[in-house]
Amino acid sequence: MPAWLKKIIIIAGVAWAALGLPFVMSLSCVVPLLVLEGEPEATGVGIFSLTLALFTTGAGLTAAWHAFRSLHHKPSRPQSLPPAWMLAGLFGFFVAVGLLIYSADFAPGLFFPPILLIAAALPPLLAVSWFANMRAEGLTWRRGVLAFAGGATAGVIIALLLEILLPVIVLALVSGLATVMTQSVNTALNALAGEQVAKAITSPGFIFLFVQLAIIAPLAEEFAKPLVTLPLMRYLSRRDAFLVAAMAGAGFAALENVIYAGMGFSFWAGILVVRALGGAIHPLGAGLVGLGWRDILRNEANAWPRWFIRFGAAAGMHALWNGGSLLVITLAGAQFFGELPPDLDVLGFSAAGTLLALLMVLGLATLWIGRSTAQRDLHTPAETEPGETLEFSLSDRTLAIWALACLVAIVPAGIAGLQLLIK
């Protein structure tokens, strides 16, 4: 990386860190005072202050420090990630300790926020560890920490901006067409499931939310997550590029986990456990897209077609996770957008069981694809040890088929649920 870029990172890091000083003061003064006074909002203020302090001051100082050391040619050691089974055990431990502290009301404003943040970061880090398979020599602490911090800061900010701008553009371009399509879909659903379900599924609120979660969010987030790693991509091997970009996705996922847990704080443990099932989605998507950018920056053959394949796979898996979950919940009678039956069995299973099965299958598939990518696509003959077998082999054609399957799977899921509602 050129020296001028490292200097810019130092200046930007210090400036970004300065923005977080109010949150550091709140964490140091306000939260302990609220805890001493026994105020119930101490926990919420503690989570908010610690998250934003790390998001600003922590990330900024980390970026400035590592850029400074790199500018002065200080080496960085390989980032030795613990094995996946150990990270899974730590995740369960911190969730259990968090439940104990919160239920016992043992100064949760002080002790609970760091436990929540650690628990939120462990599942995506577990995915990166699984991808690397204890062989992450090129993933140094400097690269890994900067990518993680960048994904949690710049990646999140860029994704939010895109998720705000893209809906405005889409609605401006297809507003007239949307009305016609809504009427047509409404007629078809009336024949299938009755007027109440049709009104719920074709309501503007549901359609907007579905488009936002299943189309706009995957496209915006998969594009934004690995952008912070672009200055490094051309200097890295393909394996290292994949793992560094995956760390950016892990940082993005960690902050997103904290946000979701904070929004549904009463069920924070359940939210983290369910989201842990898809802990590999963000790291895998960022790794695939980052690898595509690396090939483009190095002018490799067929770089752009391979980028679109990888981007499609990342967005497709993300779309299946978001859109499939929304469809199952809505058709099961969540009653978010209209009057639906209070309970619905899908193929003999409860709605919760169906959703859990969907998330488990998708989560396991993403872990398999990530390990496959790290083994087959990124190993050179020199990196492959004698007698080593690449048991997770996966071709680009298979990856493209998987991306298409993820996108197509959303529609049958909705149709299957509607057919059950006819009964």
JSON list of C-alpha atoms in Angstrom, two decimals, residues 173-380:
[
{"chain": "A", "resi": 173, "resn": "LEU", "atom": "CA", "xyz": [-38.71, 4.37, -11.67]},
{"chain": "A", "resi": 174, "resn": "VAL", "atom": "CA", "xyz": [-41.42, 1.75, -11.17]},
{"chain": "A", "resi": 175, "resn": "SER", "atom": "CA", "xyz": [-44.11, 3.49, -9.13]},
{"chain": "A", "resi": 176, "resn": "GLY", "atom": "CA", "xyz": [-46.67, 3.28, -11.95]},
{"chain": "A", "resi": 177, "resn": "LEU", "atom": "CA", "xyz": [-45.78, -0.29, -12.80]},
{"chain": "A", "resi": 178, "resn": "ALA", "atom": "CA", "xyz": [-45.95, -1.30, -9.16]},
{"chain": "A", "resi": 179, "resn": "THR", "atom": "CA", "xyz": [-49.64, -0.40, -8.99]},
{"chain": "A", "resi": 180, "resn": "VAL", "atom": "CA", "xyz": [-50.49, -2.59, -11.99]},
{"chain": "A", "resi": 181, "resn": "MET", "atom": "CA", "xyz": [-48.42, -5.49, -10.67]},
{"chain": "A", "resi": 182, "resn": "THR", "atom": "CA", "xyz": [-50.01, -5.24, -7.25]},
{"chain": "A", "resi": 183, "resn": "GLN", "atom": "CA", "xyz": [-53.50, -5.50, -8.73]},
{"chain": "A", "resi": 184, "resn": "SER", "atom": "CA", "xyz": [-52.53, -8.53, -10.81]},
{"chain": "A", "resi": 185, "resn": "VAL", "atom": "CA", "xyz": [-50.88, -10.32, -7.92]},
{"chain": "A", "resi": 186, "resn": "ASN", "atom": "CA", "xyz": [-53.85, -9.47, -5.72]},
{"chain": "A", "resi": 187, "resn": "THR", "atom": "CA", "xyz": [-56.22, -11.15, -8.17]},
{"chain": "A", "resi": 188, "resn": "ALA", "atom": "CA", "xyz": [-54.11, -14.28, -8.33]},
{"chain": "A", "resi": 189, "resn": "LEU", "atom": "CA", "xyz": [-53.81, -14.55, -4.57]},
{"chain": "A", "resi": 190, "resn": "ASN", "atom": "CA", "xyz": [-57.54, -14.08, -4.14]},
{"chain": "A", "resi": 191, "resn": "ALA", "atom": "CA", "xyz": [-58.06, -17.24, -6.15]},
{"chain": "A", "resi": 192, "resn": "LEU", "atom": "CA", "xyz": [-55.50, -19.13, -4.09]},
{"chain": "A", "resi": 193, "resn": "ALA", "atom": "CA", "xyz": [-55.99, -18.13, -0.55]},
{"chain": "A", "resi": 194, "resn": "GLY", "atom": "CA", "xyz": [-58.84, -15.75, 0.01]},
{"chain": "A", "resi": 195, "resn": "GLU", "atom": "CA", "xyz": [-59.14, -12.02, 0.28]},
{"chain": "A", "resi": 196, "resn": "GLN", "atom": "CA", "xyz": [-57.61, -11.52, 3.72]},
{"chain": "A", "resi": 197, "resn": "VAL", "atom": "CA", "xyz": [-54.31, -13.18, 2.89]},
{"chain": "A", "resi": 198, "resn": "ALA", "atom": "CA", "xyz": [-54.20, -11.44, -0.46]},
{"chain": "A", "resi": 199, "resn": "LYS", "atom": "CA", "xyz": [-54.61, -8.06, 1.17]},
{"chain": "A", "resi": 200, "resn": "ALA", "atom": "CA", "xyz": [-51.85, -8.84, 3.65]},
{"chain": "A", "resi": 201, "resn": "ILE", "atom": "CA", "xyz": [-49.31, -10.17, 1.17]},
{"chain": "A", "resi": 202, "resn": "THR", "atom": "CA", "xyz": [-49.99, -7.52, -1.49]},
{"chain": "A", "resi": 203, "resn": "SER", "atom": "CA", "xyz": [-50.23, -4.59, 0.87]},
{"chain": "A", "resi": 204, "resn": "PRO", "atom": "CA", "xyz": [-47.79, -1.77, 0.06]},
{"chain": "A", "resi": 205, "resn": "GLY", "atom": "CA", "xyz": [-46.13, -2.24, 3.43]},
{"chain": "A", "resi": 206, "resn": "PHE", "atom": "CA", "xyz": [-45.36, -5.91, 2.85]},
{"chain": "A", "resi": 207, "resn": "ILE", "atom": "CA", "xyz": [-44.19, -5.39, -0.74]},
{"chain": "A", "resi": 208, "resn": "PHE", "atom": "CA", "xyz": [-41.92, -2.52, 0.26]},
{"chain": "A", "resi": 209, "resn": "LEU", "atom": "CA", "xyz": [-40.47, -4.47, 3.18]},
{"chain": "A", "resi": 210, "resn": "PHE", "atom": "CA", "xyz": [-39.98, -7.59, 1.06]},
{"chain": "A", "resi": 211, "resn": "VAL", "atom": "CA", "xyz": [-38.20, -5.61, -1.68]},
{"chain": "A", "resi": 212, "resn": "GLN", "atom": "CA", "xyz": [-36.12, -3.83, 0.93]},
{"chain": "A", "resi": 213, "resn": "LEU", "atom": "CA", "xyz": [-35.04, -7.00, 2.75]},
{"chain": "A", "resi": 214, "resn": "ALA", "atom": "CA", "xyz": [-34.82, -9.52, -0.10]},
{"chain": "A", "resi": 215, "resn": "ILE", "atom": "CA", "xyz": [-33.50, -7.34, -2.93]},
{"chain": "A", "resi": 216, "resn": "ILE", "atom": "CA", "xyz": [-32.15, -3.96, -1.91]},
{"chain": "A", "resi": 217, "resn": "ALA", "atom": "CA", "xyz": [-30.44, -4.94, 1.35]},
{"chain": "A", "resi": 218, "resn": "PRO", "atom": "CA", "xyz": [-28.54, -7.93, -0.14]},
{"chain": "A", "resi": 219, "resn": "LEU", "atom": "CA", "xyz": [-27.38, -5.93, -3.16]},
{"chain": "A", "resi": 220, "resn": "ALA", "atom": "CA", "xyz": [-26.33, -2.91, -1.12]},
{"chain": "A", "resi": 221, "resn": "GLU", "atom": "CA", "xyz": [-24.65, -4.81, 1.71]},
{"chain": "A", "resi": 222, "resn": "GLU", "atom": "CA", "xyz": [-22.78, -7.33, -0.43]},
{"chain": "A", "resi": 223, "resn": "PHE", "atom": "CA", "xyz": [-21.42, -4.47, -2.53]},
{"chain": "A", "resi": 224, "resn": "ALA", "atom": "CA", "xyz": [-20.47, -2.33, 0.48]},
{"chain": "A", "resi": 225, "resn": "LYS", "atom": "CA", "xyz": [-18.87, -4.82, 2.89]},
{"chain": "A", "resi": 226, "resn": "PRO", "atom": "CA", "xyz": [-15.55, -5.54, 1.11]},
{"chain": "A", "resi": 227, "resn": "LEU", "atom": "CA", "xyz": [-14.95, -1.99, -0.22]},
{"chain": "A", "resi": 228, "resn": "VAL", "atom": "CA", "xyz": [-12.66, -1.13, 2.70]},
{"chain": "A", "resi": 229, "resn": "THR", "atom": "CA", "xyz": [-10.27, -3.89, 1.63]},
{"chain": "A", "resi": 230, "resn": "LEU", "atom": "CA", "xyz": [-9.84, -2.72, -1.97]},
{"chain": "A", "resi": 231, "resn": "PRO", "atom": "CA", "xyz": [-6.53, -0.87, -1.34]},
{"chain": "A", "resi": 232, "resn": "LEU", "atom": "CA", "xyz": [-5.05, -4.22, -0.22]},
{"chain": "A", "resi": 233, "resn": "MET", "atom": "CA", "xyz": [-6.56, -6.57, -2.77]},
{"chain": "A", "resi": 234, "resn": "ARG", "atom": "CA", "xyz": [-4.04, -6.22, -5.58]},
{"chain": "A", "resi": 235, "resn": "TYR", "atom": "CA", "xyz": [-1.16, -7.06, -3.21]},
{"chain": "A", "resi": 236, "resn": "LEU", "atom": "CA", "xyz": [-2.68, -10.24, -1.76]},
{"chain": "A", "resi": 237, "resn": "SER", "atom": "CA", "xyz": [-2.82, -13.83, -2.88]},
{"chain": "A", "resi": 238, "resn": "ARG", "atom": "CA", "xyz": [-6.27, -15.11, -3.74]},
{"chain": "A", "resi": 239, "resn": "ARG", "atom": "CA", "xyz": [-6.55, -17.02, -0.47]},
{"chain": "A", "resi": 240, "resn": "ASP", "atom": "CA", "xyz": [-5.47, -14.03, 1.59]},
{"chain": "A", "resi": 241, "resn": "ALA", "atom": "CA", "xyz": [-7.82, -11.72, -0.33]},
{"chain": "A", "resi": 242, "resn": "PHE", "atom": "CA", "xyz": [-10.75, -14.00, 0.44]},
{"chain": "A", "resi": 243, "resn": "LEU", "atom": "CA", "xyz": [-9.94, -14.23, 4.15]},
{"chain": "A", "resi": 244, "resn": "VAL", "atom": "CA", "xyz": [-9.23, -10.51, 4.60]},
{"chain": "A", "resi": 245, "resn": "ALA", "atom": "CA", "xyz": [-12.50, -9.58, 2.88]},
{"chain": "A", "resi": 246, "resn": "ALA", "atom": "CA", "xyz": [-14.28, -12.20, 5.01]},
{"chain": "A", "resi": 247, "resn": "MET", "atom": "CA", "xyz": [-12.98, -10.40, 8.11]},
{"chain": "A", "resi": 248, "resn": "ALA", "atom": "CA", "xyz": [-14.62, -7.21, 6.81]},
{"chain": "A", "resi": 249, "resn": "GLY", "atom": "CA", "xyz": [-17.87, -9.16, 6.53]},
{"chain": "A", "resi": 250, "resn": "ALA", "atom": "CA", "xyz": [-17.38, -10.44, 10.07]},
{"chain": "A", "resi": 251, "resn": "GLY", "atom": "CA", "xyz": [-17.09, -6.88, 11.38]},
{"chain": "A", "resi": 252, "resn": "PHE", "atom": "CA", "xyz": [-20.24, -5.92, 9.49]},
{"chain": "A", "resi": 253, "resn": "ALA", "atom": "CA", "xyz": [-22.10, -8.93, 10.91]},
{"chain": "A", "resi": 254, "resn": "ALA", "atom": "CA", "xyz": [-20.93, -8.23, 14.47]},
{"chain": "A", "resi": 255, "resn": "LEU", "atom": "CA", "xyz": [-22.35, -4.71, 14.49]},
{"chain": "A", "resi": 256, "resn": "GLU", "atom": "CA", "xyz": [-25.54, -5.89, 12.80]},
{"chain": "A", "resi": 257, "resn": "ASN", "atom": "CA", "xyz": [-25.96, -8.56, 15.49]},
{"chain": "A", "resi": 258, "resn": "VAL", "atom": "CA", "xyz": [-25.65, -5.91, 18.19]},
{"chain": "A", "resi": 259, "resn": "ILE", "atom": "CA", "xyz": [-28.24, -3.72, 16.44]},
{"chain": "A", "resi": 260, "resn": "TYR", "atom": "CA", "xyz": [-30.75, -6.56, 16.09]},
{"chain": "A", "resi": 261, "resn": "ALA", "atom": "CA", "xyz": [-30.22, -7.69, 19.68]},
{"chain": "A", "resi": 262, "resn": "GLY", "atom": "CA", "xyz": [-30.69, -4.12, 20.88]},
{"chain": "A", "resi": 263, "resn": "MET", "atom": "CA", "xyz": [-33.90, -3.67, 18.87]},
{"chain": "A", "resi": 264, "resn": "GLY", "atom": "CA", "xyz": [-35.40, -6.80, 20.45]},
{"chain": "A", "resi": 265, "resn": "PHE", "atom": "CA", "xyz": [-33.62, -6.54, 23.77]},
{"chain": "A", "resi": 266, "resn": "SER", "atom": "CA", "xyz": [-36.14, -8.65, 25.70]},
{"chain": "A", "resi": 267, "resn": "PHE", "atom": "CA", "xyz": [-35.20, -11.60, 23.48]},
{"chain": "A", "resi": 268, "resn": "TRP", "atom": "CA", "xyz": [-31.54, -10.74, 22.89]},
{"chain": "A", "resi": 269, "resn": "ALA", "atom": "CA", "xyz": [-30.25, -14.26, 23.57]},
{"chain": "A", "resi": 270, "resn": "GLY", "atom": "CA", "xyz": [-32.70, -15.88, 21.16]},
{"chain": "A", "resi": 271, "resn": "ILE", "atom": "CA", "xyz": [-31.90, -13.30, 18.51]},
{"chain": "A", "resi": 272, "resn": "LEU", "atom": "CA", "xyz": [-28.17, -13.94, 18.79]},
{"chain": "A", "resi": 273, "resn": "VAL", "atom": "CA", "xyz": [-28.62, -17.72, 18.72]},
{"chain": "A", "resi": 274, "resn": "VAL", "atom": "CA", "xyz": [-30.83, -17.59, 15.62]},
{"chain": "A", "resi": 275, "resn": "ARG", "atom": "CA", "xyz": [-28.51, -15.17, 13.87]},
{"chain": "A", "resi": 276, "resn": "ALA", "atom": "CA", "xyz": [-25.56, -17.38, 14.80]},
{"chain": "A", "resi": 277, "resn": "LEU", "atom": "CA", "xyz": [-27.05, -20.04, 12.50]},
{"chain": "A", "resi": 278, "resn": "GLY", "atom": "CA", "xyz": [-26.31, -17.69, 9.61]},
{"chain": "A", "resi": 279, "resn": "GLY", "atom": "CA", "xyz": [-23.06, -16.38, 11.04]},
{"chain": "A", "resi": 280, "resn": "ALA", "atom": "CA", "xyz": [-21.19, -17.33, 7.85]},
{"chain": "A", "resi": 281, "resn": "ILE", "atom": "CA", "xyz": [-23.43, -15.42, 5.43]},
{"chain": "A", "resi": 282, "resn": "HIS", "atom": "CA", "xyz": [-21.81, -12.00, 5.81]},
{"chain": "A", "resi": 283, "resn": "PRO", "atom": "CA", "xyz": [-18.19, -13.24, 5.95]},
{"chain": "A", "resi": 284, "resn": "LEU", "atom": "CA", "xyz": [-18.73, -15.55, 2.96]},
{"chain": "A", "resi": 285, "resn": "GLY", "atom": "CA", "xyz": [-20.44, -12.89, 0.87]},
{"chain": "A", "resi": 286, "resn": "ALA", "atom": "CA", "xyz": [-17.74, -10.31, 1.59]},
{"chain": "A", "resi": 287, "resn": "GLY", "atom": "CA", "xyz": [-15.01, -12.87, 0.90]},
{"chain": "A", "resi": 288, "resn": "LEU", "atom": "CA", "xyz": [-16.48, -13.88, -2.46]},
{"chain": "A", "resi": 289, "resn": "VAL", "atom": "CA", "xyz": [-17.00, -10.29, -3.64]},
{"chain": "A", "resi": 290, "resn": "GLY", "atom": "CA", "xyz": [-13.57, -9.22, -2.32]},
{"chain": "A", "resi": 291, "resn": "LEU", "atom": "CA", "xyz": [-11.98, -12.08, -4.22]},
{"chain": "A", "resi": 292, "resn": "GLY", "atom": "CA", "xyz": [-13.74, -10.87, -7.34]},
{"chain": "A", "resi": 293, "resn": "TRP", "atom": "CA", "xyz": [-12.38, -7.36, -6.85]},
{"chain": "A", "resi": 294, "resn": "ARG", "atom": "CA", "xyz": [-8.90, -8.78, -6.40]},
{"chain": "A", "resi": 295, "resn": "ASP", "atom": "CA", "xyz": [-9.07, -10.55, -9.77]},
{"chain": "A", "resi": 296, "resn": "ILE", "atom": "CA", "xyz": [-10.30, -7.35, -11.44]},
{"chain": "A", "resi": 297, "resn": "LEU", "atom": "CA", "xyz": [-7.58, -5.18, -9.92]},
{"chain": "A", "resi": 298, "resn": "ARG", "atom": "CA", "xyz": [-4.93, -7.65, -11.09]},
{"chain": "A", "resi": 299, "resn": "ASN", "atom": "CA", "xyz": [-6.45, -7.80, -14.61]},
{"chain": "A", "resi": 300, "resn": "GLU", "atom": "CA", "xyz": [-6.89, -11.55, -14.52]},
{"chain": "A", "resi": 301, "resn": "ALA", "atom": "CA", "xyz": [-8.72, -13.40, -17.29]},
{"chain": "A", "resi": 302, "resn": "ASN", "atom": "CA", "xyz": [-12.53, -13.48, -17.04]},
{"chain": "A", "resi": 303, "resn": "ALA", "atom": "CA", "xyz": [-12.36, -11.32, -13.95]},
{"chain": "A", "resi": 304, "resn": "TRP", "atom": "CA", "xyz": [-15.65, -9.48, -14.51]},
{"chain": "A", "resi": 305, "resn": "PRO", "atom": "CA", "xyz": [-17.76, -12.59, -15.25]},
{"chain": "A", "resi": 306, "resn": "ARG", "atom": "CA", "xyz": [-16.31, -14.25, -12.17]},
{"chain": "A", "resi": 307, "resn": "TRP", "atom": "CA", "xyz": [-17.07, -11.12, -10.10]},
{"chain": "A", "resi": 308, "resn": "PHE", "atom": "CA", "xyz": [-20.72, -11.22, -11.17]},
{"chain": "A", "resi": 309, "resn": "ILE", "atom": "CA", "xyz": [-20.93, -14.93, -10.34]},
{"chain": "A", "resi": 310, "resn": "ARG", "atom": "CA", "xyz": [-19.54, -14.34, -6.86]},
{"chain": "A", "resi": 311, "resn": "PHE", "atom": "CA", "xyz": [-21.62, -11.23, -6.28]},
{"chain": "A", "resi": 312, "resn": "GLY", "atom": "CA", "xyz": [-24.72, -13.10, -7.44]},
{"chain": "A", "resi": 313, "resn": "ALA", "atom": "CA", "xyz": [-23.97, -15.98, -5.06]},
{"chain": "A", "resi": 314, "resn": "ALA", "atom": "CA", "xyz": [-23.44, -13.59, -2.14]},
{"chain": "A", "resi": 315, "resn": "ALA", "atom": "CA", "xyz": [-26.58, -11.57, -2.87]},
{"chain": "A", "resi": 316, "resn": "GLY", "atom": "CA", "xyz": [-28.60, -14.72, -3.58]},
{"chain": "A", "resi": 317, "resn": "MET", "atom": "CA", "xyz": [-27.77, -16.34, -0.25]},
{"chain": "A", "resi": 318, "resn": "HIS", "atom": "CA", "xyz": [-28.48, -13.08, 1.53]},
{"chain": "A", "resi": 319, "resn": "ALA", "atom": "CA", "xyz": [-31.78, -12.71, -0.32]},
{"chain": "A", "resi": 320, "resn": "LEU", "atom": "CA", "xyz": [-32.85, -16.24, 0.58]},
{"chain": "A", "resi": 321, "resn": "TRP", "atom": "CA", "xyz": [-32.05, -15.63, 4.24]},
{"chain": "A", "resi": 322, "resn": "ASN", "atom": "CA", "xyz": [-33.94, -12.32, 4.42]},
{"chain": "A", "resi": 323, "resn": "GLY", "atom": "CA", "xyz": [-36.77, -12.97, 1.98]},
{"chain": "A", "resi": 324, "resn": "GLY", "atom": "CA", "xyz": [-37.40, -16.58, 2.96]},
{"chain": "A", "resi": 325, "resn": "SER", "atom": "CA", "xyz": [-37.52, -15.68, 6.62]},
{"chain": "A", "resi": 326, "resn": "LEU", "atom": "CA", "xyz": [-39.98, -12.86, 5.98]},
{"chain": "A", "resi": 327, "resn": "LEU", "atom": "CA", "xyz": [-42.26, -15.06, 3.87]},
{"chain": "A", "resi": 328, "resn": "VAL", "atom": "CA", "xyz": [-42.35, -17.90, 6.37]},
{"chain": "A", "resi": 329, "resn": "ILE", "atom": "CA", "xyz": [-43.03, -15.56, 9.29]},
{"chain": "A", "resi": 330, "resn": "THR", "atom": "CA", "xyz": [-45.73, -13.66, 7.43]},
{"chain": "A", "resi": 331, "resn": "LEU", "atom": "CA", "xyz": [-47.51, -16.72, 6.03]},
{"chain": "A", "resi": 332, "resn": "ALA", "atom": "CA", "xyz": [-47.34, -18.38, 9.43]},
{"chain": "A", "resi": 333, "resn": "GLY", "atom": "CA", "xyz": [-49.60, -15.71, 10.86]},
{"chain": "A", "resi": 334, "resn": "ALA", "atom": "CA", "xyz": [-47.26, -13.13, 12.30]},
{"chain": "A", "resi": 335, "resn": "GLN", "atom": "CA", "xyz": [-50.04, -10.60, 11.50]},
{"chain": "A", "resi": 336, "resn": "PHE", "atom": "CA", "xyz": [-47.61, -7.85, 10.63]},
{"chain": "A", "resi": 337, "resn": "PHE", "atom": "CA", "xyz": [-49.56, -6.64, 7.59]},
{"chain": "A", "resi": 338, "resn": "GLY", "atom": "CA", "xyz": [-53.09, -7.98, 7.93]},
{"chain": "A", "resi": 339, "resn": "GLU", "atom": "CA", "xyz": [-55.35, -10.55, 9.54]},
{"chain": "A", "resi": 340, "resn": "LEU", "atom": "CA", "xyz": [-53.86, -14.01, 9.06]},
{"chain": "A", "resi": 341, "resn": "PRO", "atom": "CA", "xyz": [-54.58, -17.32, 10.77]},
{"chain": "A", "resi": 342, "resn": "PRO", "atom": "CA", "xyz": [-53.10, -17.32, 14.29]},
{"chain": "A", "resi": 343, "resn": "ASP", "atom": "CA", "xyz": [-51.19, -20.53, 13.65]},
{"chain": "A", "resi": 344, "resn": "LEU", "atom": "CA", "xyz": [-50.03, -22.38, 10.56]},
{"chain": "A", "resi": 345, "resn": "ASP", "atom": "CA", "xyz": [-48.22, -25.65, 10.14]},
{"chain": "A", "resi": 346, "resn": "VAL", "atom": "CA", "xyz": [-45.85, -25.93, 7.17]},
{"chain": "A", "resi": 347, "resn": "LEU", "atom": "CA", "xyz": [-45.50, -29.52, 6.00]},
{"chain": "A", "resi": 348, "resn": "GLY", "atom": "CA", "xyz": [-46.50, -30.72, 9.45]},
{"chain": "A", "resi": 349, "resn": "PHE", "atom": "CA", "xyz": [-44.05, -28.48, 11.32]},
{"chain": "A", "resi": 350, "resn": "SER", "atom": "CA", "xyz": [-44.72, -25.31, 13.24]},
{"chain": "A", "resi": 351, "resn": "ALA", "atom": "CA", "xyz": [-43.78, -21.97, 11.73]},
{"chain": "A", "resi": 352, "resn": "ALA", "atom": "CA", "xyz": [-40.93, -21.62, 14.21]},
{"chain": "A", "resi": 353, "resn": "GLY", "atom": "CA", "xyz": [-39.64, -25.07, 13.32]},
{"chain": "A", "resi": 354, "resn": "THR", "atom": "CA", "xyz": [-39.86, -24.37, 9.61]},
{"chain": "A", "resi": 355, "resn": "LEU", "atom": "CA", "xyz": [-37.97, -21.12, 9.97]},
{"chain": "A", "resi": 356, "resn": "LEU", "atom": "CA", "xyz": [-35.34, -22.78, 12.15]},
{"chain": "A", "resi": 357, "resn": "ALA", "atom": "CA", "xyz": [-34.86, -25.56, 9.58]},
{"chain": "A", "resi": 358, "resn": "LEU", "atom": "CA", "xyz": [-34.47, -23.01, 6.77]},
{"chain": "A", "resi": 359, "resn": "LEU", "atom": "CA", "xyz": [-31.87, -21.07, 8.70]},
{"chain": "A", "resi": 360, "resn": "MET", "atom": "CA", "xyz": [-29.95, -24.20, 9.70]},
{"chain": "A", "resi": 361, "resn": "VAL", "atom": "CA", "xyz": [-29.78, -25.54, 6.13]},
{"chain": "A", "resi": 362, "resn": "LEU", "atom": "CA", "xyz": [-28.68, -22.19, 4.74]},
{"chain": "A", "resi": 363, "resn": "GLY", "atom": "CA", "xyz": [-26.17, -21.67, 7.53]},
{"chain": "A", "resi": 364, "resn": "LEU", "atom": "CA", "xyz": [-24.55, -25.07, 7.01]},
{"chain": "A", "resi": 365, "resn": "ALA", "atom": "CA", "xyz": [-24.45, -24.49, 3.26]},
{"chain": "A", "resi": 366, "resn": "THR", "atom": "CA", "xyz": [-22.60, -21.19, 3.68]},
{"chain": "A", "resi": 367, "resn": "LEU", "atom": "CA", "xyz": [-20.03, -22.82, 5.94]},
{"chain": "A", "resi": 368, "resn": "TRP", "atom": "CA", "xyz": [-19.48, -25.55, 3.35]},
{"chain": "A", "resi": 369, "resn": "ILE", "atom": "CA", "xyz": [-19.14, -23.06, 0.48]},
{"chain": "A", "resi": 370, "resn": "GLY", "atom": "CA", "xyz": [-16.70, -20.93, 2.47]},
{"chain": "A", "resi": 371, "resn": "ARG", "atom": "CA", "xyz": [-14.46, -23.89, 3.28]},
{"chain": "A", "resi": 372, "resn": "SER", "atom": "CA", "xyz": [-14.73, -25.04, -0.34]},
{"chain": "A", "resi": 373, "resn": "THR", "atom": "CA", "xyz": [-13.65, -21.64, -1.62]},
{"chain": "A", "resi": 374, "resn": "ALA", "atom": "CA", "xyz": [-10.70, -21.49, 0.77]},
{"chain": "A", "resi": 375, "resn": "GLN", "atom": "CA", "xyz": [-9.53, -24.99, -0.16]},
{"chain": "A", "resi": 376, "resn": "ARG", "atom": "CA", "xyz": [-10.18, -25.45, -3.87]},
{"chain": "A", "resi": 377, "resn": "ASP", "atom": "CA", "xyz": [-10.26, -22.01, -5.37]},
{"chain": "A", "resi": 378, "resn": "LEU", "atom": "CA", "xyz": [-7.45, -20.45, -3.38]},
{"chain": "A", "resi": 379, "resn": "HIS", "atom": "CA", "xyz": [-4.87, -23.19, -2.92]},
{"chain": "A", "resi": 380, "resn": "THR", "atom": "CA", "xyz": [-1.93, -23.19, -5.28]}
]
